[in-house]
Structure formats: structure tokens, C-alpha cells
Coordinates of C-alpha atoms in Angstrom, one line a residue:
X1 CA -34.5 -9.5 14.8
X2 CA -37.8 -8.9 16.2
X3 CA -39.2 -10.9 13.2
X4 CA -37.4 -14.5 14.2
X5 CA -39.7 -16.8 15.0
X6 CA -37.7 -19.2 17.7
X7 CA -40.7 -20.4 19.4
X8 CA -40.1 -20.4 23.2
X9 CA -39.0 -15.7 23.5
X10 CA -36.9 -14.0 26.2
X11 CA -35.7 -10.1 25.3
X12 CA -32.7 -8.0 25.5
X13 CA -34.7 -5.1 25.2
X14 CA -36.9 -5.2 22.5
X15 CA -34.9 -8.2 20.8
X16 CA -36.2 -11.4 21.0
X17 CA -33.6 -14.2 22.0
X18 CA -34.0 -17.9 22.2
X19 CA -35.1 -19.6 25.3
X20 CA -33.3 -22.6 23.9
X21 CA -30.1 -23.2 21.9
X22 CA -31.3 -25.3 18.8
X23 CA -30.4 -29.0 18.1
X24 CA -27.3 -29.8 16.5
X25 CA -28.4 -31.0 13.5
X26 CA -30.6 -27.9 13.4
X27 CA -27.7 -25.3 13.1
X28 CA -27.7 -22.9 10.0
X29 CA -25.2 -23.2 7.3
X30 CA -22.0 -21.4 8.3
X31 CA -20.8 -17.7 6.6
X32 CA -17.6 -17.0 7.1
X33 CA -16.7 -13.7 8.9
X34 CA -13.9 -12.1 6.4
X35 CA -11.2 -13.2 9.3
X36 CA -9.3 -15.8 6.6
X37 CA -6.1 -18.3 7.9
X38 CA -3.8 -16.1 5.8
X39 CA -0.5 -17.1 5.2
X40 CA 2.1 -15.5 6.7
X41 CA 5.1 -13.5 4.9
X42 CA 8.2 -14.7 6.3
X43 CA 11.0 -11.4 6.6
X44 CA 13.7 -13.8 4.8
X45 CA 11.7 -13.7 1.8
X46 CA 13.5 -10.7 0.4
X47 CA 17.6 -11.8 -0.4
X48 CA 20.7 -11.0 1.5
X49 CA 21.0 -7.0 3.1
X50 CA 17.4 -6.4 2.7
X51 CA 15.9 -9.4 4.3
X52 CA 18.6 -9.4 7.2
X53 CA 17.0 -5.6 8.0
X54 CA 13.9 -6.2 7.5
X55 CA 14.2 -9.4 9.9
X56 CA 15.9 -7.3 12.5
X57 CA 13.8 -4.0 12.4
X58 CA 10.6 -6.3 13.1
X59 CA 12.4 -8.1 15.8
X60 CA 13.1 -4.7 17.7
X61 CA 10.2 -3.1 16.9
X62 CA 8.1 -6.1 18.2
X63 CA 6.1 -5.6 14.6
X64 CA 4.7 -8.4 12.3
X65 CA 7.7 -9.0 9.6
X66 CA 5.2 -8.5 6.8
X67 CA 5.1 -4.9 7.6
X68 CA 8.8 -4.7 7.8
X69 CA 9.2 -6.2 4.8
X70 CA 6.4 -4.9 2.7
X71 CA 7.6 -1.3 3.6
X72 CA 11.4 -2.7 2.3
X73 CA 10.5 -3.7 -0.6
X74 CA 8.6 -0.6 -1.4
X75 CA 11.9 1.4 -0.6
X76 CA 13.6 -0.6 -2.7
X77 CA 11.3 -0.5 -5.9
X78 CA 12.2 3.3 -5.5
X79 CA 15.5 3.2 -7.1
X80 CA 14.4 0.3 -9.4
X81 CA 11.2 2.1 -10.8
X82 CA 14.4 5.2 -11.9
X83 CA 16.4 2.5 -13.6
X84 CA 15.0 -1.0 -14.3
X85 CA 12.1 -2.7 -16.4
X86 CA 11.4 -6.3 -16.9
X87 CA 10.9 -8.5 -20.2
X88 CA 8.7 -11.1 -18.9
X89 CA 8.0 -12.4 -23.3
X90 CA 8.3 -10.8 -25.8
X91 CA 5.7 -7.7 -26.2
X92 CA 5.2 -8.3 -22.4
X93 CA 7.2 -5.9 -20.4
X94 CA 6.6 -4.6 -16.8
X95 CA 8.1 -1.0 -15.2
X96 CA 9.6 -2.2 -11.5
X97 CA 7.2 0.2 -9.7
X98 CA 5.4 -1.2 -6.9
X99 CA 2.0 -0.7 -5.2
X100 CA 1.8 -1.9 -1.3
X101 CA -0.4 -1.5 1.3
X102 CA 0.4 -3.4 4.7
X103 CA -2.8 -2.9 6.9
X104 CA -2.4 -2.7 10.5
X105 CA -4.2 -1.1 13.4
X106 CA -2.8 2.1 15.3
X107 CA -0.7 1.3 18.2
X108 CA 1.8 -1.0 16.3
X109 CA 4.7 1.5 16.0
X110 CA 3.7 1.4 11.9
X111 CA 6.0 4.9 12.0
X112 CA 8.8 3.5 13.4
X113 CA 9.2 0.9 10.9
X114 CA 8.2 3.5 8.0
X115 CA 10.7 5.8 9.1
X116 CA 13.8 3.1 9.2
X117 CA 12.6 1.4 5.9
X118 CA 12.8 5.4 4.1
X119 CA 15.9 6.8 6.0
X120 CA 18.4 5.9 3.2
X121 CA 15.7 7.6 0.6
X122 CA 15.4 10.6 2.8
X123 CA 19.0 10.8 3.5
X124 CA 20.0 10.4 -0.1
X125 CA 17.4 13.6 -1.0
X126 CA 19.3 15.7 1.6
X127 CA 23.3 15.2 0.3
X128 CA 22.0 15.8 -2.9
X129 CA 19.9 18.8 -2.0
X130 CA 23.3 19.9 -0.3
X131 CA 25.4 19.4 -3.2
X132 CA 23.6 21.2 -5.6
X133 CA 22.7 24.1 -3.2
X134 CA 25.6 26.3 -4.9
X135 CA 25.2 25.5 -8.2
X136 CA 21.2 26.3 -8.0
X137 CA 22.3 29.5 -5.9
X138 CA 24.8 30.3 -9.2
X139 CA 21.4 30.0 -11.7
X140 CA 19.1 31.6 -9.9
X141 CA 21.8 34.8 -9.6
X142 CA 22.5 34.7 -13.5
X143 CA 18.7 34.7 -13.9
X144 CA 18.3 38.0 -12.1
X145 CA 20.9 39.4 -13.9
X146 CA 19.7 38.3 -17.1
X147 CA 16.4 40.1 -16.2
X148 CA 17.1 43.1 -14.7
X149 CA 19.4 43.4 -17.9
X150 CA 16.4 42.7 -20.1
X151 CA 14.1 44.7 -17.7
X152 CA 16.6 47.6 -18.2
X153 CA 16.6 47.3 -22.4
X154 CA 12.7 46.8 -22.0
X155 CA 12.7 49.9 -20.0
X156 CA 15.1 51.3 -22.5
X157 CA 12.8 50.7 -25.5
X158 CA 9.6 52.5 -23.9
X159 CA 11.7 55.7 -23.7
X160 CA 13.1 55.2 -27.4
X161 CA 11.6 58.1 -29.5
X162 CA 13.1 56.8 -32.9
X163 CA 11.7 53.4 -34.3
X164 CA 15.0 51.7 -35.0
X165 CA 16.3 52.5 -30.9
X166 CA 12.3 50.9 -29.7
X167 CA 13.5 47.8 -32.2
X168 CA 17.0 48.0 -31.1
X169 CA 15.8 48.0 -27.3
X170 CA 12.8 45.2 -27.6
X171 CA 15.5 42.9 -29.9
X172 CA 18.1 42.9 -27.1
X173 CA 15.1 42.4 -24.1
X174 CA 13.9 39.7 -25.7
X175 CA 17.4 37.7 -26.7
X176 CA 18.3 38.4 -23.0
X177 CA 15.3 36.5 -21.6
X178 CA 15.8 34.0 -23.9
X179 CA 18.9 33.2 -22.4
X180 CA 17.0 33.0 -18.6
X181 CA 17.1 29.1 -17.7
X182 CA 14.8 27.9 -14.9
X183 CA 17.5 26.7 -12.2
X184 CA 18.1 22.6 -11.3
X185 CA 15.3 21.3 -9.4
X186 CA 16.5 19.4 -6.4
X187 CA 15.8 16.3 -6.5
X188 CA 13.2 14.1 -4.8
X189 CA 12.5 10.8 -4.5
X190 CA 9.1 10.6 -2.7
X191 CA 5.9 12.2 -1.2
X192 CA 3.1 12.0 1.2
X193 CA 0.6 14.3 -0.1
X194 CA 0.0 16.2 -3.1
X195 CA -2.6 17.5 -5.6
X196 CA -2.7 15.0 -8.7
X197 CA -2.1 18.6 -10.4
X198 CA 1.1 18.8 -8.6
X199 CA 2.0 15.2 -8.5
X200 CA 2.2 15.3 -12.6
X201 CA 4.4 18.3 -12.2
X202 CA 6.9 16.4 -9.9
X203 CA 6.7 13.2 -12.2
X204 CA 7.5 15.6 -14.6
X205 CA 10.5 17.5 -13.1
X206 CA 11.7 13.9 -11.4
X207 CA 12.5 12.1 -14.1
X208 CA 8.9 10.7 -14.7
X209 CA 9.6 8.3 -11.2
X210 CA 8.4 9.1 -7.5
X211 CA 7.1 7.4 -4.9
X212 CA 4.4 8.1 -2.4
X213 CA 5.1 6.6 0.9
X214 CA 2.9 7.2 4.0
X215 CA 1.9 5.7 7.3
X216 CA -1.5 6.5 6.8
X217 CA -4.0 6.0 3.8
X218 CA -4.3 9.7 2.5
X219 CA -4.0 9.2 -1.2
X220 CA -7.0 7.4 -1.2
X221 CA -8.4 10.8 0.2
X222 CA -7.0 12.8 -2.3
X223 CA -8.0 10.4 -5.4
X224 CA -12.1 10.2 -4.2
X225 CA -11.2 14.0 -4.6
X226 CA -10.1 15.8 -1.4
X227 CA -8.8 18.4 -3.5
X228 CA -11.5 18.5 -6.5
X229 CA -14.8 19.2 -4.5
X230 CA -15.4 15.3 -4.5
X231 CA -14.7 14.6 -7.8
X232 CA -12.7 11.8 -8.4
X233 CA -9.1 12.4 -10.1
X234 CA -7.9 9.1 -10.9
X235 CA -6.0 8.9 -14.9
X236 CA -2.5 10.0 -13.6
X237 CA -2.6 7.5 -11.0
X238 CA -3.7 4.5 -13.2
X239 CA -0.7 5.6 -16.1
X240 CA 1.6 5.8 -13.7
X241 CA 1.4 2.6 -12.2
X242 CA 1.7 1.2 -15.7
X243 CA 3.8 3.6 -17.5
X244 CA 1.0 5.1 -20.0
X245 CA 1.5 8.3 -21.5
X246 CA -0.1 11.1 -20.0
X247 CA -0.3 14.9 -20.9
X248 CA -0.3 17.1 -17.5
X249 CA -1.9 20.6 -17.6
X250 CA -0.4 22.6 -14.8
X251 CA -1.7 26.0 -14.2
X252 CA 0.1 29.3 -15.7
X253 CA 2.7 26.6 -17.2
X254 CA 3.3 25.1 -20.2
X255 CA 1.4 21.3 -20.2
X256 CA 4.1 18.5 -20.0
X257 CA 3.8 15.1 -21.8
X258 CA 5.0 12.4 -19.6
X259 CA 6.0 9.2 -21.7
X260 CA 6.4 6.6 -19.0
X261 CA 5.6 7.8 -15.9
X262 CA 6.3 5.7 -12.9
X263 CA 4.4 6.0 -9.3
X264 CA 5.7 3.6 -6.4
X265 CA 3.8 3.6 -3.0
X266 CA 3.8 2.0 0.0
X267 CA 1.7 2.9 2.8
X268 CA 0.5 1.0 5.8
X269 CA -2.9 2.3 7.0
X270 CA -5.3 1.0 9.5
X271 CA -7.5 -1.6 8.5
X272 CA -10.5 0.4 9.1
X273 CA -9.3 2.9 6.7
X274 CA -9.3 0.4 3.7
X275 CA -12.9 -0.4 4.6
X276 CA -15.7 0.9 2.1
X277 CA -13.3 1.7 -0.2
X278 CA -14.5 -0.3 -3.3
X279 CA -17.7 2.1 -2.6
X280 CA -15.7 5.2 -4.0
X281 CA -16.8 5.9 -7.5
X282 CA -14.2 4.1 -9.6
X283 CA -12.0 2.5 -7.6
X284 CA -13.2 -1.2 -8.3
X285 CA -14.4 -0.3 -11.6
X286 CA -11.3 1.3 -12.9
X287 CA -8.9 -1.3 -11.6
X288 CA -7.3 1.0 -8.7
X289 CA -7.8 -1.2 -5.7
X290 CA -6.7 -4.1 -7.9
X291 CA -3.1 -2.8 -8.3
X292 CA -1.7 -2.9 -5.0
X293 CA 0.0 -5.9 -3.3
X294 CA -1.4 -6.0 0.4
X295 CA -0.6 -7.4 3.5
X296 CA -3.0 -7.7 6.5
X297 CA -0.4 -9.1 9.2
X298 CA -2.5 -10.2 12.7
X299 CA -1.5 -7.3 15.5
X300 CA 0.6 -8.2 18.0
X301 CA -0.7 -5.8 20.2
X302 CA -0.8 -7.4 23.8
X303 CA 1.3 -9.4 23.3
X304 CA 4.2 -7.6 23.2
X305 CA 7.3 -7.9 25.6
X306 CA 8.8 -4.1 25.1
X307 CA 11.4 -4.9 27.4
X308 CA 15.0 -3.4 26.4
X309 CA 16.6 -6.3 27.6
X310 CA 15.0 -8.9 25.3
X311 CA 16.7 -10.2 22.2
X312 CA 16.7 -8.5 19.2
X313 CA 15.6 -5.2 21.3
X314 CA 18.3 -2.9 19.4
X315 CA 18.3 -2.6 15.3
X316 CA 22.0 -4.0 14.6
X317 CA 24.3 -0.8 13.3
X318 CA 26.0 -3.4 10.9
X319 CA 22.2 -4.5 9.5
X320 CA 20.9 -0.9 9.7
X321 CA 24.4 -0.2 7.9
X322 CA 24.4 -2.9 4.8
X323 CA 20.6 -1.8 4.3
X324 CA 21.7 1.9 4.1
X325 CA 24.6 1.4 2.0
X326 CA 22.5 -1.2 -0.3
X327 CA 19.2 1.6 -1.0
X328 CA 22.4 4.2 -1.4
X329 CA 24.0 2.2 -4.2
X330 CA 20.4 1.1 -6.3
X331 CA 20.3 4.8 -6.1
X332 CA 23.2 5.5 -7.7
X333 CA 23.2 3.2 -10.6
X334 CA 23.0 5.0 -13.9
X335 CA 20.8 5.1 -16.7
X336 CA 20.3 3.7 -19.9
X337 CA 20.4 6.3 -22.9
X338 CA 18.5 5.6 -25.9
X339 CA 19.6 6.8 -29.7
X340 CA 18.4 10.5 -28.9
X341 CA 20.5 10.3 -25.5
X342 CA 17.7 10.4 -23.5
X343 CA 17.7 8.6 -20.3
X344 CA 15.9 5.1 -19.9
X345 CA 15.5 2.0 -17.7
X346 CA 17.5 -0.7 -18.7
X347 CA 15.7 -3.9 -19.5
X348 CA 16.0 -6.9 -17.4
X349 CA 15.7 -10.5 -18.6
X350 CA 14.0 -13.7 -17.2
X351 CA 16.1 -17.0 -17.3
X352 CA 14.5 -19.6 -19.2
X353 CA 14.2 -21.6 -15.8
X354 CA 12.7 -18.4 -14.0
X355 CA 10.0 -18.0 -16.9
X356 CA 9.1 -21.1 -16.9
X357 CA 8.3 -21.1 -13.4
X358 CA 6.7 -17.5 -13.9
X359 CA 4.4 -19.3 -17.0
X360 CA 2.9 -21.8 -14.4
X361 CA 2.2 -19.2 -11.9
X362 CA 0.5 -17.2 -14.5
X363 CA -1.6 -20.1 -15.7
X364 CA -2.8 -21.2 -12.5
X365 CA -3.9 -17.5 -11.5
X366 CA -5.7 -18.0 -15.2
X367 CA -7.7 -20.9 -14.5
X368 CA -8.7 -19.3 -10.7
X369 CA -10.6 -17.0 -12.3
X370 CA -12.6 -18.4 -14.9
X371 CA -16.1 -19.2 -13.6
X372 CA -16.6 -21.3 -10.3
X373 CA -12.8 -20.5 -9.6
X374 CA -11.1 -19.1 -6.5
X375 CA -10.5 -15.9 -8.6
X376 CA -14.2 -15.7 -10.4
X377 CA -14.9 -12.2 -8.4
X378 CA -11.8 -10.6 -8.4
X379 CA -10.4 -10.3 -11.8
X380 CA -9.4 -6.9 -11.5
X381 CA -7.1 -7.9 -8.3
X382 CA -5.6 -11.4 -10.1
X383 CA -5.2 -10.4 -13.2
X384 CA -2.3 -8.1 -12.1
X385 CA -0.6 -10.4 -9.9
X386 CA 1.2 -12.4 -12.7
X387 CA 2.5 -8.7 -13.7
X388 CA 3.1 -7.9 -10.3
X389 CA 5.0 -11.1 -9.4
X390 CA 7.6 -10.3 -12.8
X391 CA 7.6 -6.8 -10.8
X392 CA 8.8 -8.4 -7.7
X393 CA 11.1 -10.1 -9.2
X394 CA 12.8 -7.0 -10.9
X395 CA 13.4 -5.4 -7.4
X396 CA 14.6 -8.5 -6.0
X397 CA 16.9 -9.2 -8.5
X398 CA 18.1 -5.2 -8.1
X399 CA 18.6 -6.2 -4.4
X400 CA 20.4 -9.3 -4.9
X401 CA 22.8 -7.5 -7.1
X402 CA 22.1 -3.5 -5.6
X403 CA 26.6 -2.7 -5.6
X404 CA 26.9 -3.6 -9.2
X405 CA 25.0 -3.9 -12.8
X406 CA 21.6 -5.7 -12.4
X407 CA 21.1 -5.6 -16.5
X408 CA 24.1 -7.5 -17.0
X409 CA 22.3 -10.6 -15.0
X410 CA 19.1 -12.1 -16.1
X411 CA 16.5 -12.9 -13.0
X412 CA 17.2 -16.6 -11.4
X413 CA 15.1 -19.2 -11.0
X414 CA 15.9 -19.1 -7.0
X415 CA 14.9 -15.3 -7.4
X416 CA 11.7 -15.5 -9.1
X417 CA 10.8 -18.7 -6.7
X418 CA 10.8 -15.8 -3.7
X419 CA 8.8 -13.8 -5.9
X420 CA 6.1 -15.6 -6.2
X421 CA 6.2 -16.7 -2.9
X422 CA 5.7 -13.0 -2.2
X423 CA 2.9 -12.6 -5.4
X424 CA 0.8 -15.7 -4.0
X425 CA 0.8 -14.3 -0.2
X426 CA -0.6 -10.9 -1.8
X427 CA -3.0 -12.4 -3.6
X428 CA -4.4 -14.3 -0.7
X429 CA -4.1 -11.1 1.6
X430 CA -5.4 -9.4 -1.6
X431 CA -8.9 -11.6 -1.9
X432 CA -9.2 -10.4 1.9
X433 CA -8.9 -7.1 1.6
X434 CA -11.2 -7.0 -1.4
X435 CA -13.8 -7.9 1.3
X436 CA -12.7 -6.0 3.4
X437 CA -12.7 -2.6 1.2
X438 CA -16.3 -3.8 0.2
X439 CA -17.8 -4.6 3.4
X440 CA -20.1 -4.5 6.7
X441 CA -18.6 -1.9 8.6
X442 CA -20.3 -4.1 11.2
X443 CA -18.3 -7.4 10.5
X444 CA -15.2 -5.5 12.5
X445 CA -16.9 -5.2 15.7
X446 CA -18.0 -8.8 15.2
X447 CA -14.9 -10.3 14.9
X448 CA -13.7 -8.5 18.3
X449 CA -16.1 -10.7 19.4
X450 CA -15.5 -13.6 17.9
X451 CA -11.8 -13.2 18.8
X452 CA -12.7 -12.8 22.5
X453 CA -14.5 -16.2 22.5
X454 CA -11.7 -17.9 20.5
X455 CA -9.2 -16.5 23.1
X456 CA -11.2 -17.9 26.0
X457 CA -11.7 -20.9 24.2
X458 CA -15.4 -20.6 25.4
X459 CA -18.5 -22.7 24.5
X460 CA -20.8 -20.2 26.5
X461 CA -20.4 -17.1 28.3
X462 CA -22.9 -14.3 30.0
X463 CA -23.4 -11.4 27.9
X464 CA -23.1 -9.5 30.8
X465 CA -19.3 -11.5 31.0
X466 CA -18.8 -10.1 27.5
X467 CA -19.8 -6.6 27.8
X468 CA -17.4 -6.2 31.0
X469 CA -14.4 -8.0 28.8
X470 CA -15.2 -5.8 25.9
X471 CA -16.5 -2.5 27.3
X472 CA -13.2 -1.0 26.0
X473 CA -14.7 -1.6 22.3
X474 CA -18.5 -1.6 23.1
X475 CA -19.9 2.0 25.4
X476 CA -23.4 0.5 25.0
X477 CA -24.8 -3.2 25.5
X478 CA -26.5 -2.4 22.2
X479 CA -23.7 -2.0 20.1
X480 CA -22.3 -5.2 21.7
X481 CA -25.9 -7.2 20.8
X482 CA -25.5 -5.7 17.1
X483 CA -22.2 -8.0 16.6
X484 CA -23.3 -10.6 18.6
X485 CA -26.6 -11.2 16.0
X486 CA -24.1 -10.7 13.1
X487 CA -22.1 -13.6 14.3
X488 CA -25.7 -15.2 14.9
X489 CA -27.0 -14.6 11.6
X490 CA -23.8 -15.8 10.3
X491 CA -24.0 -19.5 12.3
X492 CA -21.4 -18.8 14.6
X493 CA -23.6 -18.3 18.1
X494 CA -26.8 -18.2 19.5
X495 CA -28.4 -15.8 22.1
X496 CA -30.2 -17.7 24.3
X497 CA -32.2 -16.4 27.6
X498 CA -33.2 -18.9 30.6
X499 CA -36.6 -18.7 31.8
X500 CA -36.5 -17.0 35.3
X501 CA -35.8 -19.1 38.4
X502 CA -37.3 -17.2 41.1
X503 CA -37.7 -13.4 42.4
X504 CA -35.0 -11.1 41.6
X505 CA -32.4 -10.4 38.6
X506 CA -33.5 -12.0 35.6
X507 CA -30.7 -14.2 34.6
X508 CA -28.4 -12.5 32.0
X509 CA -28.7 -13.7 27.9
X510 CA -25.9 -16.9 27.7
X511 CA -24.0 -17.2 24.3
X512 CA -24.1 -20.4 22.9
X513 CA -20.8 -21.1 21.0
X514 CA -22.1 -23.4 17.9
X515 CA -21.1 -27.2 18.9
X516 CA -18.9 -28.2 15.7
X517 CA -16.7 -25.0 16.3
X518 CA -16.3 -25.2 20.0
X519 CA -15.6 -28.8 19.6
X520 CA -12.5 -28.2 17.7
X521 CA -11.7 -26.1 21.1
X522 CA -11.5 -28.9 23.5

């Protein structure tokens, strides 16, 4: 700053300001702050049950419906990732795990919502924990009694003097123990924090399927290695949003090969915990921030009514009801077996109709990213959304048919139509996030600014008007000049300071709004 050349100088301190707000024509080109007009995600979007709850829970929560919805869909890939997959072409198939982030900032009752979306999941976890509590009470007694009998033959065979009684002894020790089984692990359907070491072990014990939803953005924390002195632990993570193979190595245990392991999240973290996060080694690189579907909904927060007499102020029992009952029956769908009687997803087909709207989609993303495109720098977020659209689709279709047989159906036009209504709004969130995740921690506290002038529809204000309307945000004038010359720098503003009038108070900095953008304001 103190290098501008402006000509006519005033200071804020030891900043040099304008004394004059430059011509017109004279304006730099303008940079857009990463604030995008992103479209919004309507709660509709997702058929029947769901999108009726997901309507009504944003309503009474006074929430954006893209965070209701988002957090729906998540629940509902739960149960899909167990049972279904998705044939998109032939040697193109897709598990119907689902990776979303809906970024919002604290204050916006983001708990509320994730606790309502999950409640089915969480009470489904507990009746089933309940009804196996005797049977895993039964094992756990026969496996005491198997060894303290083998304990007793071991013990047995140590005070054997003749060969034939040690043999005898050690023989019947070791067929008892053999007949020790580990009791029925209770089942689980999702997590909020976990070692990748113990993560593996639960894919492994789960059915190779759980999900990690959270409020907050933790996994990220434990991937950039919160439990590996820093080391990043990402190659579970990455199979298991694809399906890969993976061997898992679990301390004083036998390893475990899991052959299609399958990882749904959802989360909703504050915005400023996404930011930076292409900085952690491998994240970009290795195609981890590229796999998630986000959503960065505007906050509504002042704005809200919170009055208990306003419509919509109570969650319907019939909605809250038909969602419950929906989750409950995707969860209860049974497997596929294959030859070996193992159990497997079944395999969902596309309608010709529903492919052929999937193929233009997918070609269109193509061309985006080849150079000069819309797409050009972020391959690694668009070339999964084609993938991730036919993965939409899958848990859409499992909604639309959640009380009976999903495999028997293949996916509708109409149904993939909402899917990639879904896919495209992610990928425009997406492109905004990737910018976000890579950028100026700086650019935040600039657009409070920005959004305080927009508000006000102003064309110039004091700074000392702004620092009182945004002391909340800024403790120190400083802080407040810092955004005010990224906006600069960026073409949105000017500083200017007026030569003195007289004796007393120098007259406070003005901040000239740029005339084609405060034009559009009148």
C-alpha cells in the first residue's frame, strides 16, 4: 500500500489513501471476490417422503433447504450404500455412497437439522442393539465356559507327568478354544470420529458400509493426521468412496481384506473450516476434496422470525413420521447373495431415456473442462460429478421406491432429471468451494464488507460509519482497512481522504463504491 503512487496522499496511519476517487473510465479491471450468484437447491428436489421432510424441517428450523436436504440425502445413501449399486454402461458401475458437505456458519441450528435428518439411523442402531443384547450375552457366556474349560485341560497338561496325559491335556485345550467364537458385533450404521485404523476395523465388522456424519468438519482433522503425528492417512478413505480393495492392518489382530468398502458422509461445517484446505498435503492432489457434493446455502441469520406462532414453526408428526418409517424400510431391505452366498448390493439399471439424458450431462461436464472451459482448473472436482449424479440417482430412485424392491425398477427419466438438477447445483457450489478451500483467509473479512455496502445500497460511506457498523467483526480499525484494500485492489472501492477544511478533526477516509456497481444499486 505504501508503494501506490495516487498522486494527490492523505493517510490512515501509515497508509496512503487517495485524495481523489479516480475517473470513470480510469477504474481497474474488476476480480471477483469468491461470493458467486449460486443457485439455489430447492427442498422438493428429493421425491415424495423425503422431500416433504426435508421441506418441513427447514421451514421450522428457519434453515436454508439445502442443508435440510443435503443432510437427507446423506441419510438416505446410508441404507443405499448396504444394498444398492448403479450400472450407468456397461463396465461403468457406481457404489450409491455419497460424499456431502453443506457449509454454513455457527448460529444456524446446523445440529438441529443433523440430529432430525439421523434419528431414524440412530433409532434403528438402538432396537437392533436391543434385540441382540441376549443373544450376544448367550456367546459371550459359552466363550467363558469354553475357556475356563480349556484353561482347566491347559492347566491339566502342565501337571501331566506321563507324555501321553501332557498330549491328551494340550489336544483337548486346544479343540476347546477352537470352538471359542468371537460374539455378534452390534451393529452400526455411522460415526463421527475415529482413527482410519479403527475406521477399517468397523468397515470390516459392518458389512464393509458406514457412514460418517457430523456437524462439524473433524474428519478432515483426522485425515491431515490428528492421530498420526501429522502425517497424512488418506488410502482407506479414497477406496472407500469408490469401493477399491483395501487390506487393513489392525493392531494385535489378524489384517482384514475389504473388497468393496463403502464410506458415506455428510457433514455441515462452517465455512471457515473448509478454508485452506486444498493446502493439506494431498487433498487436491489425491482427488479428496474433489469427491464431495457441496452446498454453500447464504445464512439466514438475522433474518430470522423464531416466533412459535409462525407457519411451519412445528416439524409435522405425519412428515417427521413417513420420513422415519421411509429411512426404517431402506434399512431393512435385504441383500443380494452371490454364487458363494455372500452378501452383495443389487445392481440398479438406468432406463434408456434416463441414460440418455445422463450421456448429455456427462458430455457437457466433458467439454467444460478441456482448455479455456468453465471446468479447465477443476478436473479433479468435475470429473466425478457425472459419477456422482448416476449416484444421486441410485438413492433417489431407493427413496422413490424405499417400502418395496428398488432392483426390480430401473431409474426414470423424471428421476435422473432431479438428479442432475442436484449434480449441476453441486458442481456450481463445488467450483466455489474449491476457491474457497484454496484461498485468502483475508477474502472472508472482505466480503463482510462488501455485504454491508450492498445491504445499505451505499455509493459512499465514512470509514469511521463502517468500523461502528462492523465493530462486531473488526476490534481494530486496521483489520477493517486490510479488507477494505482487498476490495480495493480487487476494483470494488476506493479509499479516498478529503483535504482538511479548517482547524479540528481531520475529516474521516470516505469509501468510494465503484460507479458501474453502485449504479446497478439505484
Amino acid at each position: 500500500a505504501q508503494n501506490r503512487n495516487f498522486g494527490d496522499i492523505g493517510d490512515i496511519g501509515d497508509r496512503k489513501t487517495r485524495a481523489t476517487p479516480p475517473a470513470d473510465d480510469a477504474w481497474p479491471e474488476l476480480v471477483e471476490l469468491e461470493t458467486p450468484d449460486l443457485p439455489r437447491l430447492r427442498a422438493d428436489v428429493l421425491p415424495g417422503w423425503a422431500g416433504a421432510f426435508a421441506q418441513a424441517l427447514a421451514l421450522s428450523t428457519e434453515t436454508p433447504p439445502e442443508l435440510a436436504t443435503g443432510l437427507a440425502l446423506a441419510a438416505a445413501a446410508v441404507p443405499c450404500a448396504r444394498r444398492l449399486r448403479v450400472q450407468v454402461s456397461h463396465g461403468h458401475r457406481e457404489p450409491s455412497n455419497l460424499w456431502l458437505a453443506i457449509g454454513l456458519p455457527p448460529g444456524n441450528r446446523k445440529s438441529a437439522v443433523h440430529s432430525a435428518c439421523c434419528a431414524p439411523l440412530v433409532e434403528w442402531e438402538r432396537e437392533a442393539t436391543a434385540s441382540m443384547a441376549q443373544e450376544i450375552r448367550q456367546a459371550e457366556s459359552e466363550a467363558k465356559t469354553l475357556q475356563a474349560r480349556a484353561n482347566a485341560a491347559r492347566a491339566a497338561a502342565a501337571r501331566a507327568k506321563e507324555q501321553y496325559e501332557i498330549l491328551a491335556a494340550a489336544n483337548e485345550a486346544a479343540a476347546l478354544e477352537a470352538q471359542i467364537s468371537p460374539p455378534p458385533v452390534t451393529p452400526q450404521l455411522w460415526t463421527s470420529d475415529a482413527t482410519p485404523e479403527r475406521l477399517g476395523a468397523m468397515l470390516a465388522d459392518q458389512g464393509e458400509c458406514m457412514a460418517w456424519l457430523s456437524s462439524e468438519a473433524g474428519i478432515f482433522d483426522m485425515l491431515a493426521g490428528r492421530y498420526s503425528k501429522g502425517i497424512p492417512n488418506l488410502d482407506l478413505v479414497l477406496k472407500a468412496w469408490s469401493g477399491d480393495p483395501e487390506r487393513v492392518d489392525r493392531g494385535g489382530r489378524p489384517p482384514v481384506y475389504l473388497l468393496s468398502p463403502r464410506l458415506t458422509i455428510g457433514l455441515s461445517p462452517q465455512p471457515e473450516a473448509l478454508r485452506g484446505l486444498a493446502n493439506q498435503p494431498g487433498f487436491r492432489g489425491r482427488g479428496l476434496l474433489g469427491r464431495f457434493l457441496y452446498l454453500l446455502p447464504p445464512s439466514p441469520l438475522g433474518f430470522r422470525d423464531l416466533g412459535e406462532e409462525r407457519a411451519g414453526a412445528c416439524l409435522p408428526e405425519g412428515v417427521a413420521r413417513a420420513y422415519r418409517q421411509g429411512i426404517r424400510a431402506m434399512l431393512d431391505w435385504h441383500p443380494a447373495l452371490d454364487q458363494e452366498g455372500r452378501e452383495q448390493p443389487h445392481l440398479l439399471t438406468l432406463s434408456r431415456p434416463a441414460y440418455g439424458e445422463w450421456l448429455d450431462f456427462a458430455r457437457a461436464v466433458e467439454h467444460g473442462m478441456r482448455p479455456g472451459g468453465e471446468y479447465e482448473h477443476a478436473p479433479d472436482l468435475a470429473g466425478k460429478i457425472p459419477g456422482g449424479a448416476a449416484r444421486i440417482a441410485a438413492v433417489l430412485h431407493g427413496i422413490e421406491n424405499a417400502h418395496g424392491r428398488p432392483w426390480e425398477t430401473a431409474i426414470s427419466l423424471a428421476t435422473m432429471e432431479q438428479a442432475l438438477e442436484i449434480a449441476a447445483a453441486c458442481l456450481r457450489h463445488g467450483m466455489a468451494a474449491m476457491l474457497l478451500m484454496g484461498g485468502d483467509p483475508g477474502v472472508s473479512q472482505a466480503q463482510k464488507v462488501w455485504a454491508w455496502l450492498q445491504r445499505g445500497r451505499r455509493t459512499e460511506a465514512s470509514l469511521r460509519d463502517a468500523y461502528q457498523a462492523l465493530k462486531g467483526s473488526f476490534p481494530r480499525v486496521s483489520a477493517l482497512v486490510n479488507a477494505l484494500e482487498l476490495l480495493e485492489e480487487r476494483g470494488y472501492l476506493v479509499l479516498v481522504t478529503p483535504a482538511p477544511t479548517g482547524a479540528g478533526r481531520p475529516p474521516s477516509p470516505r469509501i468510494i463504491i465503484r460507479p458501474d456497481l453502485a449504479g446497478g444499486w439505484l
